[in-house]
Coordinates of C-alpha atoms in Angstrom, one line a residue:
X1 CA 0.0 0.0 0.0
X2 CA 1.6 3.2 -1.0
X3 CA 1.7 6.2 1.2
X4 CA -1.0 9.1 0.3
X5 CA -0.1 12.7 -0.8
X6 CA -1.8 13.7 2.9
X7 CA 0.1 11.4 4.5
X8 CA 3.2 13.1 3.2
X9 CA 2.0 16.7 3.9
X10 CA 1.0 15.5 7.3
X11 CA 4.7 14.1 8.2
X12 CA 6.1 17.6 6.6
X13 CA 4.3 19.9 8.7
X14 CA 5.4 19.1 11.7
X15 CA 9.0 19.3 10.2
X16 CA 8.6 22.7 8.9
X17 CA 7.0 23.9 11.5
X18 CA 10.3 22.8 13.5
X19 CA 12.4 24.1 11.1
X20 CA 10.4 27.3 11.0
X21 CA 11.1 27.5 15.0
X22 CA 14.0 30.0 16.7
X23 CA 17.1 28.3 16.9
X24 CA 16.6 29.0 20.8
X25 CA 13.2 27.6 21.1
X26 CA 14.6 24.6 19.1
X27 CA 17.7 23.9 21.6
X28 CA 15.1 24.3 24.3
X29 CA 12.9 21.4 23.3
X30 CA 16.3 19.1 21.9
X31 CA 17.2 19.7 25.6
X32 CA 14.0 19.0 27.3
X33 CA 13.8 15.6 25.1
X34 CA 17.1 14.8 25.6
X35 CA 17.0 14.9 29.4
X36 CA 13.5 13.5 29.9
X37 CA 15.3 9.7 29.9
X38 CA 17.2 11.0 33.4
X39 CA 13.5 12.5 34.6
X40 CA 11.7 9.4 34.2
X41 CA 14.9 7.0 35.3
X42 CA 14.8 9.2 38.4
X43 CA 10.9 8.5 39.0
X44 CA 10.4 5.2 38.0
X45 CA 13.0 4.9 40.7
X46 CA 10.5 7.0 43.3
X47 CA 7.7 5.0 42.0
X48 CA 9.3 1.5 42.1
X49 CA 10.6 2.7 46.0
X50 CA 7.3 3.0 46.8
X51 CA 5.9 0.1 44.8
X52 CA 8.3 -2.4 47.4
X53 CA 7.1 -0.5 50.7
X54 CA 3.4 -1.3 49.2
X55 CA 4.3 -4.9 48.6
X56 CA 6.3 -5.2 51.5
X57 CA 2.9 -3.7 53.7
X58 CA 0.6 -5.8 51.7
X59 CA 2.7 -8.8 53.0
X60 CA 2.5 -8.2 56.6
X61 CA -1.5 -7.4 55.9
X62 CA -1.7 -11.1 54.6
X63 CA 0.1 -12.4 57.5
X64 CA -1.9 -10.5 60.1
X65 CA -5.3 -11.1 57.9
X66 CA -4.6 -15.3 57.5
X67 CA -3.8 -15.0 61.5
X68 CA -6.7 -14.1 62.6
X69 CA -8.8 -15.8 59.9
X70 CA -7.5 -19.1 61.0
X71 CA -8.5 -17.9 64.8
X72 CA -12.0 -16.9 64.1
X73 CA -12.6 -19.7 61.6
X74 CA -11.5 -22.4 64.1
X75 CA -13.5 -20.4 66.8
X76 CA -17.0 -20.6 65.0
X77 CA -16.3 -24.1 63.6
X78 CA -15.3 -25.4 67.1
X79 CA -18.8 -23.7 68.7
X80 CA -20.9 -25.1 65.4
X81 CA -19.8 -28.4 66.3
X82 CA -20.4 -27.6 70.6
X83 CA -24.0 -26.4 69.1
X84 CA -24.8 -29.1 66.9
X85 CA -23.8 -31.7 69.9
X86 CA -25.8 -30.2 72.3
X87 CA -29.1 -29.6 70.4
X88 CA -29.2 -32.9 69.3
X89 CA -28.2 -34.2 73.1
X90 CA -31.0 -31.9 74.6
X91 CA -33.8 -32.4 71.7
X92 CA -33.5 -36.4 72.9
X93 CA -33.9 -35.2 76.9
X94 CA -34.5 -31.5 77.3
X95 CA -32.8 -32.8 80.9
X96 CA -29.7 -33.6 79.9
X97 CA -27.4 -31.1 82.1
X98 CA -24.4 -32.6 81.1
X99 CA -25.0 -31.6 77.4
X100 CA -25.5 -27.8 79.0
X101 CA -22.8 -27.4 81.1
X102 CA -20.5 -28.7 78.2
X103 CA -21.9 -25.7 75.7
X104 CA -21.5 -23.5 78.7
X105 CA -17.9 -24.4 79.6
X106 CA -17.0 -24.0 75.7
X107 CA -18.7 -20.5 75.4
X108 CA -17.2 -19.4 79.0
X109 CA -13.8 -18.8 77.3
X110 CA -15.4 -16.2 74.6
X111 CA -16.0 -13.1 76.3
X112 CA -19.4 -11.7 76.2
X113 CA -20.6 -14.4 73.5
X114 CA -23.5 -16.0 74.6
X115 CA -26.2 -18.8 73.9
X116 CA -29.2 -20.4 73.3
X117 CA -31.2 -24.3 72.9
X118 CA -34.8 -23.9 72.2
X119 CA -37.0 -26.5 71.3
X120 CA -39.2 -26.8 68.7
X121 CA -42.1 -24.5 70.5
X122 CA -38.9 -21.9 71.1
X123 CA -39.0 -22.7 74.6
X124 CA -35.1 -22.0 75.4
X125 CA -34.7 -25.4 77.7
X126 CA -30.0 -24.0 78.1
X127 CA -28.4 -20.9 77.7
X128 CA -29.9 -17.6 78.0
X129 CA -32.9 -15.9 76.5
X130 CA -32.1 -13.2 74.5
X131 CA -33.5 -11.4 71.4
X132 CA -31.9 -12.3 68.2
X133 CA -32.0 -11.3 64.3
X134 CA -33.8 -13.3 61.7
X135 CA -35.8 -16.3 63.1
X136 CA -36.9 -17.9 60.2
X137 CA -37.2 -21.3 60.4
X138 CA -34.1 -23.6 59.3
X139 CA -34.1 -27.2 58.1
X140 CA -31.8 -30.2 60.2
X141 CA -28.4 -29.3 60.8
X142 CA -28.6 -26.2 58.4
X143 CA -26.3 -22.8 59.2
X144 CA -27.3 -19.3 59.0
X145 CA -25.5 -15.9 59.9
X146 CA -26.8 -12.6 60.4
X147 CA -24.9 -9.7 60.9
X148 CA -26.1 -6.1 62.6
X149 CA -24.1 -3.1 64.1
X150 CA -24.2 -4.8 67.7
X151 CA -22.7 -8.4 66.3
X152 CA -23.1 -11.8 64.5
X153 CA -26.1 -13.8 65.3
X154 CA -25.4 -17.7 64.7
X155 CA -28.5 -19.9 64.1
X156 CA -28.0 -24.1 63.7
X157 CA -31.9 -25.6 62.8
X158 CA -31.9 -29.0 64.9
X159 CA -33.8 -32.6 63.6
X160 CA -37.0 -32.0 65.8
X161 CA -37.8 -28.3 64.7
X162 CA -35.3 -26.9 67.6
X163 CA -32.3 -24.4 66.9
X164 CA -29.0 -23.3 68.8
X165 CA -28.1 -19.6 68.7
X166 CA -25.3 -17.8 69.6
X167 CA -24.5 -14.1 69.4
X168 CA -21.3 -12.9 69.5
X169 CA -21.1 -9.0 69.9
X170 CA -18.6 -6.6 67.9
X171 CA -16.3 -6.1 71.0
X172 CA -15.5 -9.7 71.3
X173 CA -15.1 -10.4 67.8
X174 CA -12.7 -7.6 67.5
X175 CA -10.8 -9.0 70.5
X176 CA -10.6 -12.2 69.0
X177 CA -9.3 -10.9 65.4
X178 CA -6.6 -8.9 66.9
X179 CA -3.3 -10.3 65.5
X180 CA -0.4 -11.7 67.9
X181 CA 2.7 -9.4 68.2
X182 CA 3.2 -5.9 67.3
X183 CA 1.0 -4.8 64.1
X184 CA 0.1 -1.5 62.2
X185 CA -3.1 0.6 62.7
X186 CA -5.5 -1.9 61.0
X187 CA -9.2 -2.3 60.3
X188 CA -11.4 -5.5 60.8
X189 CA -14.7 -5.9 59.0
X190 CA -16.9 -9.2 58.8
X191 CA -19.0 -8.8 55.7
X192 CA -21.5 -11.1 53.9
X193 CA -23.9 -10.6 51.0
X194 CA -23.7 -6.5 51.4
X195 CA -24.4 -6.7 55.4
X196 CA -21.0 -5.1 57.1
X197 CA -20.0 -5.5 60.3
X198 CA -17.2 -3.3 61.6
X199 CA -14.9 -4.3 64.2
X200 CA -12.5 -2.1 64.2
X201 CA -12.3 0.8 62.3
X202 CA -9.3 2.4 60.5
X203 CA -8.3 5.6 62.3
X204 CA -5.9 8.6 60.4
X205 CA -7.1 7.7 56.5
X206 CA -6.4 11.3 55.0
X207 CA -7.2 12.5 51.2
X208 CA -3.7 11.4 50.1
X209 CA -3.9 8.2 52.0
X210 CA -4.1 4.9 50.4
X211 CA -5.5 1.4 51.9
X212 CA -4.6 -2.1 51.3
X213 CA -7.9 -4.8 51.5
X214 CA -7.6 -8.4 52.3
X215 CA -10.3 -10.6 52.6
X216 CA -11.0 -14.1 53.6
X217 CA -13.3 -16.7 53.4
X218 CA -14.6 -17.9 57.3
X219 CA -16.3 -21.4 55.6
X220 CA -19.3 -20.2 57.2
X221 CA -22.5 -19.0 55.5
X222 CA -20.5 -16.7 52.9
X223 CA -19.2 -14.3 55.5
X224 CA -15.9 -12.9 54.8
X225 CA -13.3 -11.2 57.2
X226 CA -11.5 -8.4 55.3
X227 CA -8.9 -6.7 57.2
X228 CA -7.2 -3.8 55.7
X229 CA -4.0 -1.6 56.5
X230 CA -2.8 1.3 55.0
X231 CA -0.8 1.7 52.2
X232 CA 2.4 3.5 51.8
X233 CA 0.9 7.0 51.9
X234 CA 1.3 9.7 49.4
X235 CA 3.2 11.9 51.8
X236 CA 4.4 16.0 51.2
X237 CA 8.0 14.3 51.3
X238 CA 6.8 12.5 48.5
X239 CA 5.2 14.8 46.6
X240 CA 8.1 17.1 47.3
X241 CA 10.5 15.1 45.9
X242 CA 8.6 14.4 42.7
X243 CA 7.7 18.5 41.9
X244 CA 11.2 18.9 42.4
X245 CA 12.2 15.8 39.9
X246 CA 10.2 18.0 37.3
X247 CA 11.8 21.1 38.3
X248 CA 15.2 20.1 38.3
X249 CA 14.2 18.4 34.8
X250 CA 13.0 21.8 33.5
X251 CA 15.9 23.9 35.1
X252 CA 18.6 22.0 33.6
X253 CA 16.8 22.0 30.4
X254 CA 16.8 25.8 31.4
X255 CA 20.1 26.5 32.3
X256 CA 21.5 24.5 29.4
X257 CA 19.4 26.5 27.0
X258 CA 20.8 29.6 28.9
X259 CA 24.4 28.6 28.3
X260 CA 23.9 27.9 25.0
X261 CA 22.0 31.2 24.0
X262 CA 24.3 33.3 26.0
X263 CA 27.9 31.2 24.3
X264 CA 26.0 30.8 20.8
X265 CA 22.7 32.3 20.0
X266 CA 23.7 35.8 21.2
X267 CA 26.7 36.3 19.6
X268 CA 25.5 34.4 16.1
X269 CA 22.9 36.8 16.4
X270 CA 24.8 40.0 16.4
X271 CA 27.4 39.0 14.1
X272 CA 24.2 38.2 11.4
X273 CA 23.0 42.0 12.9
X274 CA 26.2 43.5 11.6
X275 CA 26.9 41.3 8.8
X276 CA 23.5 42.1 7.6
X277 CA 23.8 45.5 7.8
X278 CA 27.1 45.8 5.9
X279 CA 27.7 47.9 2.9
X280 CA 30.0 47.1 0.1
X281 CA 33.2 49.3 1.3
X282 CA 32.4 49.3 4.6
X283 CA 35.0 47.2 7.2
X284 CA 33.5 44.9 9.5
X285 CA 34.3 45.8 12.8
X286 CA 34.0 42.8 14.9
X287 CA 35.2 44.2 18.4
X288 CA 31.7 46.6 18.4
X289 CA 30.0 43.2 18.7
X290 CA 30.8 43.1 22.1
X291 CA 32.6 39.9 23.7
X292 CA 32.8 36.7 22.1
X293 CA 32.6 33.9 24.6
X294 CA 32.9 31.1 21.6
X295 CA 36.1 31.2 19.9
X296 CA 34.7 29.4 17.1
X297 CA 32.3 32.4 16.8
X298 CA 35.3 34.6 17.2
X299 CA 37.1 33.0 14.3
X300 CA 34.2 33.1 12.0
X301 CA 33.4 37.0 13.2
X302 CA 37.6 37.1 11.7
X303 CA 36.7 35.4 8.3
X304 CA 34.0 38.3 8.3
X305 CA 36.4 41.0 8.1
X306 CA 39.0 39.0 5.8
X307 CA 36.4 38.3 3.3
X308 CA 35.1 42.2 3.9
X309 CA 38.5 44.0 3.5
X310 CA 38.9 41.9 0.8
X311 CA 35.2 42.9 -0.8
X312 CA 36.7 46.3 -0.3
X313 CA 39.5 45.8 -2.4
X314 CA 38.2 44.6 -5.1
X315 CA 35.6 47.2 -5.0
X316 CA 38.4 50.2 -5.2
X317 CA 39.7 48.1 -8.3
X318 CA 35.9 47.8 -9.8
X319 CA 35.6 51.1 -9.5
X320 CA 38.9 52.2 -10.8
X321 CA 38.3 49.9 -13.7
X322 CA 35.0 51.1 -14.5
X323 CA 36.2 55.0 -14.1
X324 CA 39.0 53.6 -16.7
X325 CA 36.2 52.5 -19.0
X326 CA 34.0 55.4 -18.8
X327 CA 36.9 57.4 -19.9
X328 CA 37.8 55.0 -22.9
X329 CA 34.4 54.8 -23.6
X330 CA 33.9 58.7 -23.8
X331 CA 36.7 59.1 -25.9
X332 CA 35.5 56.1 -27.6
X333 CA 32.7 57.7 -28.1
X334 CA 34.0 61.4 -29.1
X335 CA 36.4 60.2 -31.9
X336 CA 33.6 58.1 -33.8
X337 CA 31.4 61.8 -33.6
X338 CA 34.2 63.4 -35.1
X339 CA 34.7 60.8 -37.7
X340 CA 31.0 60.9 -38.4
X341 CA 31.2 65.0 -38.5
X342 CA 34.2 64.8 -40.7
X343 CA 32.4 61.7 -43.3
X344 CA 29.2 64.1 -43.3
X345 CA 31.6 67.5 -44.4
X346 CA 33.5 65.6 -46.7
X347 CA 30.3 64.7 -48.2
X348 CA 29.1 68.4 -48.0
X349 CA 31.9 69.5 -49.8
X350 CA 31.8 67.6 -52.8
X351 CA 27.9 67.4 -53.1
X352 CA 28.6 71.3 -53.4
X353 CA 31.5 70.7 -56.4
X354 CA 29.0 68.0 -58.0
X355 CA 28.7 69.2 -61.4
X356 CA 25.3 67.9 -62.1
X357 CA 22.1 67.9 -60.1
X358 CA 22.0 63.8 -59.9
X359 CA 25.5 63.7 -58.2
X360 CA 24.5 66.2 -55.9
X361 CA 21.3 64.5 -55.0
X362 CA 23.2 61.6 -54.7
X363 CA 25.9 63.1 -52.1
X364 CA 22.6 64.3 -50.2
X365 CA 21.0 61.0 -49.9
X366 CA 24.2 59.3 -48.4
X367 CA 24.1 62.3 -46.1
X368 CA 20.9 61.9 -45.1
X369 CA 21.9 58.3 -43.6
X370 CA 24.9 59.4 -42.2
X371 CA 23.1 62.2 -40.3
X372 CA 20.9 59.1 -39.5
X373 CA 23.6 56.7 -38.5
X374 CA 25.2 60.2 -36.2
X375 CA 22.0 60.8 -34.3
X376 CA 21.3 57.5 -33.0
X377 CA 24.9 57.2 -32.2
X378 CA 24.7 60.8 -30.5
X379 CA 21.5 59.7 -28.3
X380 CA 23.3 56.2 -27.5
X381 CA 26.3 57.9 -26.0
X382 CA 23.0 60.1 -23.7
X383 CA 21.7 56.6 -23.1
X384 CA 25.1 55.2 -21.8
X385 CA 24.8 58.2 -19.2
X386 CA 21.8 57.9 -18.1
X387 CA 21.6 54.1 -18.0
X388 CA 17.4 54.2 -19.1
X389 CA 17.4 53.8 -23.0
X390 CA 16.8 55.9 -26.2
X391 CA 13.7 58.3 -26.5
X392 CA 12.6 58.0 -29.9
X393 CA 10.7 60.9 -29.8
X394 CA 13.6 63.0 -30.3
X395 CA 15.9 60.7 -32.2
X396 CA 12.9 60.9 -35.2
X397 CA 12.6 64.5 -34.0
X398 CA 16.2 65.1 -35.1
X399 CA 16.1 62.6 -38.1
X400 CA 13.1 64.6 -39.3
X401 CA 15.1 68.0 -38.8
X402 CA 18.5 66.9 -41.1
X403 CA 16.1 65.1 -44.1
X404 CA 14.6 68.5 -44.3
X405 CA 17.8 70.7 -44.0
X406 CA 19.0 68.2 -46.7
X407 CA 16.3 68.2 -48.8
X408 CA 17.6 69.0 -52.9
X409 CA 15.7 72.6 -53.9
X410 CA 13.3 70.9 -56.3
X411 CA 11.8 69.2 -53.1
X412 CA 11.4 72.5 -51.3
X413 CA 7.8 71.5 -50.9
X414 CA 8.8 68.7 -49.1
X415 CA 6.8 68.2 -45.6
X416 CA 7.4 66.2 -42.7
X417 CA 5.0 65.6 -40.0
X418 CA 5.2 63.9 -36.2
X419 CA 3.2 62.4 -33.9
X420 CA 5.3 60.3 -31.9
X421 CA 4.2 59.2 -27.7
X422 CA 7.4 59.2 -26.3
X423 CA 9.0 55.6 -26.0
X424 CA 12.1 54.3 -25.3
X425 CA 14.0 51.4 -27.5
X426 CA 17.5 50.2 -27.3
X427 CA 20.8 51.0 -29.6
X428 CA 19.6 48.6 -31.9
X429 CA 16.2 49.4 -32.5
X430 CA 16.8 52.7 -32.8
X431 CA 19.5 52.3 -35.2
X432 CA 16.9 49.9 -37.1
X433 CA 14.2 52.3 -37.2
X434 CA 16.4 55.4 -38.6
X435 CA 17.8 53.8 -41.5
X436 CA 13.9 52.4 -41.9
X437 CA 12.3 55.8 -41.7
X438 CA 14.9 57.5 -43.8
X439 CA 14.8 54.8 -47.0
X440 CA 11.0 55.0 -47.1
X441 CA 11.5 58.7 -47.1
X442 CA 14.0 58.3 -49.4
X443 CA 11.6 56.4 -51.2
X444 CA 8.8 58.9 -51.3
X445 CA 10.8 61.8 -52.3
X446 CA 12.2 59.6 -54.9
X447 CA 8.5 59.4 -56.3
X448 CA 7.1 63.0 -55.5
X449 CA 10.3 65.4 -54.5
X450 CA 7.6 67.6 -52.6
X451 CA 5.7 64.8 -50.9
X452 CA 4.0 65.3 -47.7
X453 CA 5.1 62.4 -45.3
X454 CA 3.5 61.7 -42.0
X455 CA 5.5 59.7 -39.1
X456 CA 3.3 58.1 -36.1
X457 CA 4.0 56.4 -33.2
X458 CA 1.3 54.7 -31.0
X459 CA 1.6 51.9 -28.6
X460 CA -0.7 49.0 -28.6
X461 CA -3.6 48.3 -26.4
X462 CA -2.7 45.5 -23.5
X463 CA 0.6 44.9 -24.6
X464 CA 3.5 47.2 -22.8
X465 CA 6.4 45.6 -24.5
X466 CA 5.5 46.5 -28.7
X467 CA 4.6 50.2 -30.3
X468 CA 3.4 50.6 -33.9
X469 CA 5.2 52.9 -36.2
X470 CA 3.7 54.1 -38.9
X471 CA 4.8 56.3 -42.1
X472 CA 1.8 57.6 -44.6
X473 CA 2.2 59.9 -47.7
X474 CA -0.1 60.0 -50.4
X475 CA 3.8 59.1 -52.9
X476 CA 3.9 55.8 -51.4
X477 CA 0.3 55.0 -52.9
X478 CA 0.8 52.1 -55.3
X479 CA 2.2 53.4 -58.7
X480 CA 4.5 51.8 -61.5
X481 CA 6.9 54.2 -60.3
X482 CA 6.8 53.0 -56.9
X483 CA 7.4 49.4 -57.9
X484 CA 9.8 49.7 -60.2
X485 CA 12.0 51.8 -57.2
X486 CA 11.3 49.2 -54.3
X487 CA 12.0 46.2 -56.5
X488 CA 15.4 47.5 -58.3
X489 CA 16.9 49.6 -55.0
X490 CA 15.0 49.8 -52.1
X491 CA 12.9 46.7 -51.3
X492 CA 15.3 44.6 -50.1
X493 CA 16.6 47.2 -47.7
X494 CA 13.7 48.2 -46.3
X495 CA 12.6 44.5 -45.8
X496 CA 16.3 43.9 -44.5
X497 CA 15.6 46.5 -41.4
X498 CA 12.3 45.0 -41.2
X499 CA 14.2 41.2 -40.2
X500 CA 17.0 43.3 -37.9
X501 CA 13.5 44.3 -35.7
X502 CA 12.4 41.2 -36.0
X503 CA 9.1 42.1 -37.9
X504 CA 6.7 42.3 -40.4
X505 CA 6.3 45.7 -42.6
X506 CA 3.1 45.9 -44.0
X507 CA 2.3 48.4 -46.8
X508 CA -1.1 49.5 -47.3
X509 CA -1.2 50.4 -51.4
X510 CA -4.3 52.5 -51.3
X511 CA -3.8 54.8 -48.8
X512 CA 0.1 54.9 -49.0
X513 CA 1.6 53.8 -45.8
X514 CA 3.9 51.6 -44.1
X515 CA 3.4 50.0 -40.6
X516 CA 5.6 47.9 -38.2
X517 CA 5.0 46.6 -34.8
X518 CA 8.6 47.7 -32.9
X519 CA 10.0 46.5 -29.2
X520 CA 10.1 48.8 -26.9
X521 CA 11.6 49.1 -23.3
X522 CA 9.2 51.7 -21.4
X523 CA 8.1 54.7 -21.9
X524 CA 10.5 58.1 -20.2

């Protein structure tokens, strides 16, 4: 049978409720568990100390109990028989003296018990008359008991209808029960079929006290003598000693625990305090902490400040090193702006000795993506300084600005309009979309010189990540002329930029636009 998924959850929780414990409270229960073994060795000792005095007291109840059963027993049996004798002698010749001096000599020797013969009219014809308990009538030879708070009544039936009583009273029983020797406080009861009758009652039973019960058989009509003794008592000694079992159980628990919060837990604690407060450059101070008791703490607080001096000077050289790459990277930086600057006069300067208007057209077009290439490359070197990306906003802003200041004279009518929501794109992206936007411009002017171009930018419902840009002039409406320029020069660059931002540029014949879904990274 396999175990259940519940089963498995319920044998982790307790586990990770553990684990999720203090380390203190932890030690505090692995010390409690721990010494519980001692705790109950010590009182299964107490209890097995007091489990031999009960055993030992039970003893000497049996002894004293089987004493004086044996001396009551033979008593009764011996005056049964002295009964029996006589009321048979006496129901044969209610004159027979000798028969009643006999019983009279045998019942002489228990004090205060007396006797009586009646015959079958209850005449008593020996003994004395007295008034007895239960007189129902008994059949030959036939044995009945009654006990009351005064005594035991003794009733024999005889063969001609008479019966022999005797009545013993609870004073002489109780003399005859008492045990030989030297004995305990003790208790003596006769009890038979619910009817009790004390002899001698237990004295100084208190709440705490125990008593030990024997009883025994007499032969005689059921009745039982129970004698009973107390047990070894529940004393303040006792009671005492096992509170302070439990005490001394939880205070070593206790002061263990203490030791070990005070040598370990503190100190771990702070040292985690200041480690987790330290700052990169900082040095760990471990002698603020206070004293270590632990040396093993100690030497761990040392590894601290090793591994912290030596965070620090690693740190001085990061920083170093990253001061010496700024600086490379600025200059970096500066010399490819100059070489851009220098690429874009060079191309000023002999657009303006071109000696026809194509070549000079021409020079102005491969400006126009230099300028392109220089303004991403002047925004990137902003981004590197402010660590938070490219706005595109004023990249196309700027890009929009040179294609008009390099626009050839026949395309003075040439328009460009924005409406860009400002997002922000990587160096890639950007570099992407400025070669994009300035070959489709290219293209348009290519077909109308003095076309009107509009540039969007909007970003797209429940996604955060993609914005969609999107360039509309009424010269990029489907034409022969505007096939036969974006099949022989600039289809496959426009759809190459397209695949470097990794997607699809739709163009929308009748109403002359192009539209692309582009990554952004947030929004400024």
């Amino acid at each position: 049978m396999g175990i259940t998924d519940d089963e498995t959850r319920a044998g982790i929780r307790p586990a990770a409720a553990l684990g999720a414990m203090p380390t203190g409270a932890k030690v505090f229960i692995y010390l409690i568990l721990s010494l519980l073994p001692l705790a109950l060795i010590a009182l299964f000792t107490t209890l097995q100390s007091t489990r031999n005095a009960d055993t030992e007291a039970r003893a000497r109840l049996s002894a004293a109990a089987g004493e004086s059963t044996g001396v009551l027993r033979d008593l009764l049996v011996n005056h049964v028989s002295q009964l029996s004798s006589a009321l048979e002698a006496l129901e044969v010749d209610p004159h027979n003296a000798p028969a009643c001096t006999r019983l009279a000599g045998t019942f002489a020797t228990a004090t205060g018990a007396r006797f009586a013969i009646a015959d079958n009219n209850g005449q008593v014809i020996c003994g004395q008359n007295f008034t007895i308990a239960g007189k129902a009538a008994l059949q030959p030879r036939q044995v009945r008991t009654a006990l009351t708070d005064e005594g035991m009544t003794l009733r024999i039936g005889g063969k001609a209808g008479g019966t022999a009583t005797a009545f013993y009273p609870a004073a002489a029983l109780a003399t005859i029960v008492q045990p030989s020797g030297f004995v305990p406080e003790y208790g003596a009861a006769l009890v038979r079929h619910g009817d009790r009758l004390v002899l001698r009652k237990l004295e100084g039973i208190g709440p705490l006290d125990r008593r030990e019960t024997i009883p025994n058989d007499l032969g005689l009509d059921g009745v039982q003598f129970e004698m009973s003794m107390l047990g070894t008592p529940i004393t303040s000694p006792m009671i005492i000693n096992t509170v302070v079992l439990v005490l001394m159980w939880l205070a070593a628990a206790g002061i263990s625990w203490l030791v070990v919060d005070i040598l370990l837990i503190r100190p771990l604690r702070r040292l985690r305090s200041s480690v987790g407060a330290y700052q990169p450059g900082e040095m760990l101070d471990i002698k603020r902490l206070g004293d270590m008791p632990a040396a093993e703490i100690r030497e761990l607080g040392d590894t601290f400040r090793q591994i912290a001096s030596t965070v620090q000077e690693h740190e001085k050289e990061l920083a170093e090193g990253l001061m010496r790459q700024t600086k490379l990277t600025r200059e970096v930086h500066h010399r490819v702006k100059n070489n851009l600057q220098v690429i874009a006069s060079l191309i000023n300067f002999h657009a303006r000795s071109a000696k026809s208007e194509e070549a000079s057209e021409a020079y102005a077009s491969i400006q126009r993506r230099v300028d392109a290439l220089a303004v991403v490359h002047r925004h990137h070197y902003a981004e590197l300084e402010e660590n938070r990306g490219l706005d595109l906003r004023s990249v196309i802003g700027e890009l929009a600005a040179n294609i008009r200041a390099t626009a050839p004279e026949r395309a003075q009518g040439l328009s460009v309009t924005l409406e860009l929501t400002p997002v922000l794109v990587n160096q890639d992206v950007a570099i992407a979309i400025a070669f994009l936007l300035t070959e489709i411009v290219e293209l348009a002017m290519s077909c109308n010189p003095a076309a009107q171009i509009r540039i969007s930018i909007k970003l797209i419902e429940d996604d955060d990540t993609r914005a969609l840009l999107r360039v509309t002039s009424p010269a990029l409406v489907e034409s022969p002329a505007l096939e036969q320029l974006v099949e022989s020069r600039y289809g496959r660059v426009i759809g190459g930029l397209a695949r470097q931002l990794r997607t699809k540029l739709h163009h929308d014949p009748l109403t002359g636009a192009y539209e692309a879904a582009i990554a952004i990274t947030g929004r400024p």
